[in-house]
XYZ file of N, CA and C in Angstrom:
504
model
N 105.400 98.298 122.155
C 104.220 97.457 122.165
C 103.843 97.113 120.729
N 102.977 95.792 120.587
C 102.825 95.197 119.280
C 102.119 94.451 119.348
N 101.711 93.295 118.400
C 100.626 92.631 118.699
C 101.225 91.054 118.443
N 101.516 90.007 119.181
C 101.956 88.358 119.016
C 100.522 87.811 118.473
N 100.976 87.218 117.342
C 99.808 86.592 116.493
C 99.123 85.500 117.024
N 100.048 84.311 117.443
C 100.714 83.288 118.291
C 99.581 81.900 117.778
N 99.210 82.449 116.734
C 98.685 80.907 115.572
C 99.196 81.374 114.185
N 100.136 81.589 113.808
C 100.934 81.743 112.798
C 101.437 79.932 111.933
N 100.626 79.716 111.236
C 100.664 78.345 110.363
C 100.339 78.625 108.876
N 100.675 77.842 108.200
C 100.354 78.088 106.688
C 98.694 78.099 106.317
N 97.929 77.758 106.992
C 96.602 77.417 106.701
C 96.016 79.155 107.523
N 96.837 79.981 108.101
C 96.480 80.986 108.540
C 96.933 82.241 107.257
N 97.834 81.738 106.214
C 98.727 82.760 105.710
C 97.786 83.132 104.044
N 97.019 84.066 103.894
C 96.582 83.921 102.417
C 97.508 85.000 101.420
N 97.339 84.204 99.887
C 98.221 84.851 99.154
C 97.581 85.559 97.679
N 98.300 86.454 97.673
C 97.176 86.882 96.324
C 98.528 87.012 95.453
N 98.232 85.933 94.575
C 99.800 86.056 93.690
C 99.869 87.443 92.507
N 98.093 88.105 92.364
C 98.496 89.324 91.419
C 99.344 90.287 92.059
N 98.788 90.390 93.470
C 99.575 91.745 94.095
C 100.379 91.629 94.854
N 101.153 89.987 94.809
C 102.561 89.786 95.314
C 102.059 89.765 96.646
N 101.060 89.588 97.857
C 101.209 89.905 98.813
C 100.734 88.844 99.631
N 101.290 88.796 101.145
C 100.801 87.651 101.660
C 100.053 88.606 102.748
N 98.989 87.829 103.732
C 97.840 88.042 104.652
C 98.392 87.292 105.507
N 98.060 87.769 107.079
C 98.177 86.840 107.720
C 96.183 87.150 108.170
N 95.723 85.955 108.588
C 94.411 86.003 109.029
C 94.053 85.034 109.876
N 92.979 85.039 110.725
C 93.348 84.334 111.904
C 93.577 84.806 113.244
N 93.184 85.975 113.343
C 93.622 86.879 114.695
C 93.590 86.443 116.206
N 92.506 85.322 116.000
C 91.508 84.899 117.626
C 92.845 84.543 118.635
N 93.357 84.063 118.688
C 94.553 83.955 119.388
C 95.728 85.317 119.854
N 95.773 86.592 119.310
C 96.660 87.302 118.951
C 96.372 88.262 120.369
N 97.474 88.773 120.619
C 97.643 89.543 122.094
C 98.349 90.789 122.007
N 98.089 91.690 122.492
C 99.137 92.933 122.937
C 100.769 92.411 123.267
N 101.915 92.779 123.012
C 102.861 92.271 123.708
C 103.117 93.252 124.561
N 103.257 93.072 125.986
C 104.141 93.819 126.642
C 105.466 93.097 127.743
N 106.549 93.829 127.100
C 107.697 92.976 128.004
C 107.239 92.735 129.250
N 107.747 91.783 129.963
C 107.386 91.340 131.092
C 106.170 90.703 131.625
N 105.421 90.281 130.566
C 104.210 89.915 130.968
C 104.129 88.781 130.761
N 103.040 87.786 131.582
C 103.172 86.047 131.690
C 101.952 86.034 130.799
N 101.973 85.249 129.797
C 100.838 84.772 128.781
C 100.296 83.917 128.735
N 99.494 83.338 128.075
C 98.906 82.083 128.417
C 99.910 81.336 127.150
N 100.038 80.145 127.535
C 101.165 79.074 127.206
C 100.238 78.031 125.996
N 98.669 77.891 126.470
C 97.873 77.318 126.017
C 97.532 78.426 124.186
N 98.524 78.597 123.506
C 97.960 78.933 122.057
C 98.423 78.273 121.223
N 98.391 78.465 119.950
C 98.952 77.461 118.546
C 98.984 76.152 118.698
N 98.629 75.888 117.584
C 98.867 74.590 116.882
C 99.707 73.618 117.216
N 99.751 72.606 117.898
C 100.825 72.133 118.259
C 101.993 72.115 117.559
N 102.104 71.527 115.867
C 103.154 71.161 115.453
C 103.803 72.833 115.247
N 103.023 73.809 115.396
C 103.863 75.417 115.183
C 104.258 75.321 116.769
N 103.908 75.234 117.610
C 104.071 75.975 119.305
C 105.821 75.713 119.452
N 106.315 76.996 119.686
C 108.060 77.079 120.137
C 108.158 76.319 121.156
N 109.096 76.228 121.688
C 109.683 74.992 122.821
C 108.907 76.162 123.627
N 108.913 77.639 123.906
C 108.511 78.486 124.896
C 107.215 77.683 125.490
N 106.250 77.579 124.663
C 104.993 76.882 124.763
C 104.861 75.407 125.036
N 105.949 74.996 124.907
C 105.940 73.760 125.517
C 106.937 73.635 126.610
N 107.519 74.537 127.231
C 108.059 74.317 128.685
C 107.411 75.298 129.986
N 106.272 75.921 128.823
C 105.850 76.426 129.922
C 106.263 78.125 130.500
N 106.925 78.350 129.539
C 107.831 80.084 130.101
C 107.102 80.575 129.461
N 105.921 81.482 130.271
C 104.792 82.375 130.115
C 105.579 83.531 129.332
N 106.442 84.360 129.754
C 107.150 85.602 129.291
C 107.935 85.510 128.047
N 107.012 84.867 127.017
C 107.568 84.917 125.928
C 107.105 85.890 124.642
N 107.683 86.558 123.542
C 107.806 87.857 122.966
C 107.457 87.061 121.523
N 107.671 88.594 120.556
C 107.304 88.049 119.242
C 107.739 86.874 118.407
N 108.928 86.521 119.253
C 109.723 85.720 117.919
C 109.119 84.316 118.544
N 108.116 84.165 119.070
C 107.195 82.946 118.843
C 106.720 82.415 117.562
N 105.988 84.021 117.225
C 105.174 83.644 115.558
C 106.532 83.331 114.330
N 107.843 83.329 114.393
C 109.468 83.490 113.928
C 109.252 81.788 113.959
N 109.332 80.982 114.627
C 109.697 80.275 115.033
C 108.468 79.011 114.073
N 106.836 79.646 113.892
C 106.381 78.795 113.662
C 106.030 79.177 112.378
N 106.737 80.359 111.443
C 106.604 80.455 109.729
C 106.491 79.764 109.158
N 107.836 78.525 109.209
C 107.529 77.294 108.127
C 107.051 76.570 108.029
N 106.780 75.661 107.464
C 106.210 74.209 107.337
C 106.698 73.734 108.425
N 105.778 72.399 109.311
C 106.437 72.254 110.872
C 107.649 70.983 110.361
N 108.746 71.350 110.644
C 109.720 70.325 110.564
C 109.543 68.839 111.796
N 108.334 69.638 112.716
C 108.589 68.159 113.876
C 106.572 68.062 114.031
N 106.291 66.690 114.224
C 104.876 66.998 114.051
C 104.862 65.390 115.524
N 104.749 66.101 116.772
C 104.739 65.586 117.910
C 103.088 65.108 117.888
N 103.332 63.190 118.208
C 101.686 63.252 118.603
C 100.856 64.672 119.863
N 101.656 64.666 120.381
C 101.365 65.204 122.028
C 101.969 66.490 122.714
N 101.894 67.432 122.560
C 102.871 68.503 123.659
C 104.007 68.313 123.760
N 104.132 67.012 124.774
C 105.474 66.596 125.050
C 106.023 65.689 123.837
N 105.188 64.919 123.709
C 105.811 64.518 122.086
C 107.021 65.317 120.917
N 105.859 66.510 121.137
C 105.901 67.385 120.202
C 107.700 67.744 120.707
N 107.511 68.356 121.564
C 109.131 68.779 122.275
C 110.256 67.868 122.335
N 109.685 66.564 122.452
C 110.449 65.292 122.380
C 111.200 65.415 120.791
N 110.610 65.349 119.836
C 110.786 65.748 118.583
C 111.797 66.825 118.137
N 111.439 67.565 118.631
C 112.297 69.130 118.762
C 113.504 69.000 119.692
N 114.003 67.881 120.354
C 115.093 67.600 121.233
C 115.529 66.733 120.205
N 115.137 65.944 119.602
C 116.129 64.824 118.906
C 116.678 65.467 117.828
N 116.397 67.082 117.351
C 117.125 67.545 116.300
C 117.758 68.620 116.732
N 117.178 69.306 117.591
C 118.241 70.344 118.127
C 119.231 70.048 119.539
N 118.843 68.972 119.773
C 119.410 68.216 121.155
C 118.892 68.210 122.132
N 119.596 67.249 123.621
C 118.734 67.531 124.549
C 119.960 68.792 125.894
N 121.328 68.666 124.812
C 122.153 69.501 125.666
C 121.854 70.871 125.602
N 121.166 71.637 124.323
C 120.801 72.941 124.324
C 119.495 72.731 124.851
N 118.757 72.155 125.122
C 117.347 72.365 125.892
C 117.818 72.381 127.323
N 118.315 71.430 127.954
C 118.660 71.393 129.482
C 119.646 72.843 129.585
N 119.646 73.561 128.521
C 120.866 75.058 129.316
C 119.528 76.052 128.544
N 118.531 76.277 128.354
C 117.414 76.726 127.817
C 116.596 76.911 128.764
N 116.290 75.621 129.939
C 115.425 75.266 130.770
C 116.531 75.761 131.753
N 117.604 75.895 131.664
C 118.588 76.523 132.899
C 118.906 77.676 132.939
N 118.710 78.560 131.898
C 118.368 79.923 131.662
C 117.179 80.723 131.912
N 116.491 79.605 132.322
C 114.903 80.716 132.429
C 114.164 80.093 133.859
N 115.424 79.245 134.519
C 114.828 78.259 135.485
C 113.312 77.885 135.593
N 113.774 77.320 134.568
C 112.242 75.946 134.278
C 112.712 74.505 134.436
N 112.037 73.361 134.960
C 111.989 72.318 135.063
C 111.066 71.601 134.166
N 111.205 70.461 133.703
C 110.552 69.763 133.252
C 109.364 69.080 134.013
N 108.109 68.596 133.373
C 107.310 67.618 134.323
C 108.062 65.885 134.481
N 107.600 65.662 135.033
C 107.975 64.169 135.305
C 107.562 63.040 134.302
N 106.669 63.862 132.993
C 106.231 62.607 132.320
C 107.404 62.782 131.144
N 108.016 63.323 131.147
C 109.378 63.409 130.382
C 110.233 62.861 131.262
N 110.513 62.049 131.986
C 111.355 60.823 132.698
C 110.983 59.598 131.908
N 110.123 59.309 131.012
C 110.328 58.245 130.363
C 110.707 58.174 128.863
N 110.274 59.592 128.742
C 110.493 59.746 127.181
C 111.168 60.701 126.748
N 111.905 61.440 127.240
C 113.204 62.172 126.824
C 114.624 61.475 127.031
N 115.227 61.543 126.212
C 116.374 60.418 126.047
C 117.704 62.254 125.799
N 118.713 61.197 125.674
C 119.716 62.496 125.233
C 120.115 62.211 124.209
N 119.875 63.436 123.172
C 119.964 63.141 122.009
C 121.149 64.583 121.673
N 121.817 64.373 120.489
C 122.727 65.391 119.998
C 122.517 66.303 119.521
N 122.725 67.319 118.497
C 122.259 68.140 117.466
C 122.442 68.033 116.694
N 121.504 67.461 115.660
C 121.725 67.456 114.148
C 121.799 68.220 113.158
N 122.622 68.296 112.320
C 123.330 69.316 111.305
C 122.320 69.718 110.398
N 121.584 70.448 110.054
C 120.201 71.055 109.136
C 120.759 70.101 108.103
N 121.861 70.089 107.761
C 122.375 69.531 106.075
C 121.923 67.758 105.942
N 121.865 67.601 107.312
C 121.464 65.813 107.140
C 120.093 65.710 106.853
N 119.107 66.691 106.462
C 117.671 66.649 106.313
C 117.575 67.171 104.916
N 118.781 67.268 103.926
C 118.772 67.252 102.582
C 118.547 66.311 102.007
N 117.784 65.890 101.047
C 117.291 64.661 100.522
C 117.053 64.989 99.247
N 117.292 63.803 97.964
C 116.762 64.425 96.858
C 115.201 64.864 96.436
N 114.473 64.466 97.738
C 112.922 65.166 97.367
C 113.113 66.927 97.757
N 114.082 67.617 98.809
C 113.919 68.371 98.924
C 115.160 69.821 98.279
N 115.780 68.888 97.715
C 117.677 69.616 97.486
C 117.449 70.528 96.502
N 116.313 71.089 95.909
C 116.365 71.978 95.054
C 116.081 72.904 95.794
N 115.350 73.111 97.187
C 115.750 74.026 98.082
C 116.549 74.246 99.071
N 117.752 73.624 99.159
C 118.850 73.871 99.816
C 119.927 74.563 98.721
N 119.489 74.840 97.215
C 120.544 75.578 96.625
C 120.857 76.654 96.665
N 120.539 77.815 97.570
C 121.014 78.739 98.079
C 121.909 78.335 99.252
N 122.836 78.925 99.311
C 123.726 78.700 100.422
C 123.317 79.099 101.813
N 122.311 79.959 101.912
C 121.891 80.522 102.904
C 120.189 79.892 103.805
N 120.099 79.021 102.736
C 118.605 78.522 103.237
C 118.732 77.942 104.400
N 120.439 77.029 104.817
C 120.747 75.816 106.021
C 120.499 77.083 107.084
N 121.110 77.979 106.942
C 121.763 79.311 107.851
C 120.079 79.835 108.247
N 118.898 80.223 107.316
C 117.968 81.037 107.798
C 117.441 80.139 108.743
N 117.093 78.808 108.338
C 116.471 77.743 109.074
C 117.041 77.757 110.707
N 118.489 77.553 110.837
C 119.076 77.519 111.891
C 119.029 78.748 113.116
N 118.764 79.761 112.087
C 118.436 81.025 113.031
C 116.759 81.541 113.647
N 115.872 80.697 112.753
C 114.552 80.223 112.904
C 114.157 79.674 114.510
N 114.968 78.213 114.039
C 114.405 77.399 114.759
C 115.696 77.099 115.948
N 115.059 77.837 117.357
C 116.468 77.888 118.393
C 115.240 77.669 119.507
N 115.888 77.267 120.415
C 115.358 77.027 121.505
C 114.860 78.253 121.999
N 116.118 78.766 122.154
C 116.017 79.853 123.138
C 115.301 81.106 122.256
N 114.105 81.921 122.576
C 113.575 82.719 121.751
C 114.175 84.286 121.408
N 115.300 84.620 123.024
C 116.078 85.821 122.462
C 117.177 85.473 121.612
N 117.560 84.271 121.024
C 118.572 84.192 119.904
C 117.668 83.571 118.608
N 116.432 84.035 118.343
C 115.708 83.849 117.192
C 115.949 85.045 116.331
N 116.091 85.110 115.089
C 116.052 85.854 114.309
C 114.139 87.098 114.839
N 114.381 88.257 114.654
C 113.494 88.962 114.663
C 112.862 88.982 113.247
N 111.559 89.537 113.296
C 110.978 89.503 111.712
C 112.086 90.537 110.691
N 112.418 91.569 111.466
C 113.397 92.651 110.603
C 114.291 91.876 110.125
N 114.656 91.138 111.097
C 116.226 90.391 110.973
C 116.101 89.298 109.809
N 115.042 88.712 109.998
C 114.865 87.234 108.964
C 114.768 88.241 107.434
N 113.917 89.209 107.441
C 113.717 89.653 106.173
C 115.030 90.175 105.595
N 115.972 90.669 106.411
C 117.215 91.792 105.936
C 118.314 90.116 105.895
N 117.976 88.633 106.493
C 118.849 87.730 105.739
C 119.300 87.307 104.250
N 120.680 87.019 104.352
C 121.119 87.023 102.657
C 120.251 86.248 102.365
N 119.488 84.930 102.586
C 118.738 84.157 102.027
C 117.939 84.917 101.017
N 117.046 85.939 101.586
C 116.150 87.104 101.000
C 116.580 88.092 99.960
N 117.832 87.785 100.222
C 118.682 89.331 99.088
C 119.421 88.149 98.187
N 119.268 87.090 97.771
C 120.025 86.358 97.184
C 119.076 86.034 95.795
């Protein structure tokens, strides 16, 4: 047992650069975890909320708050927007075996606006505004293990911290 933060955003994270340390603050949202239990779906921020929170699979675990650390790479007007967004970069073939793993269906207002889209390579979102942080070799790799559909193949907090990205 532990506690899911489940509004984990940068405007939640304070830093005190004398004593090296970061805060998370912001608790009002934050829950007991216990395996097996259905949660409410209705928390975070939209542009942080994991695909979990936007398809609706109540029985979701820590690596929610994993998922919404960084800066939001997809900033959906809408819920479904939002997920719409999050399909055109991670695809719509790993979401439909995501939603077939946890037998979830979609609503029907995604019949007009989900299209099939591929998976795009983290490396095509290098740009010269951002390429001074892709010079670790490992930054494409942490990102990719971040941000997954599926929340039991997310990096755990142990796991993200013990990545070479971190020891590099």
């Amino acid at each position: 047992m532990g506690i899911i933060h489940r509004d984990v955003k940068p405007q939640n994270v304070m830093i005190d650069p004398e004593r090296r340390q970061l805060k998370l603050i912001d608790w009002g949202l934050a829950d007991f975890y216990h395996p097996g239990t259905d949660f409410n779906v209705r928390v975070a921020s939209r542009y942080h909320k994991g695909p979990e929170l936007l398809v609706n699979l109540r029985q979701y675990d820590y690596s929610l708050d994993l998922w919404a650390v960084e800066e939001p790479f997809f900033k959906g007007k809408s819920n479904s927007d939002q997920l719409v967004k999050i399909a055109k970069v991670l695809g719509t073939e790993d979401l439909m075996k995501y939603l077939q793993k946890y037998n979830l269906t979609l609503s029907s207002e995604y019949d007009d606006i989900l299209g099939e889209y591929p998976r795009k390579p983290w490396s095509s979102f290098v740009n010269d505004g951002n390429r001074y942080l892709s010079g670790s070799p490992y930054v494409i790799d942490l990102i990719d293990h971040l941000l997954r559909y599926d929340h039991q193949e997310r990096l755990t907090a142990k796991e993200a911290l013990n990545h070479p990205f971190f020891k590099s």
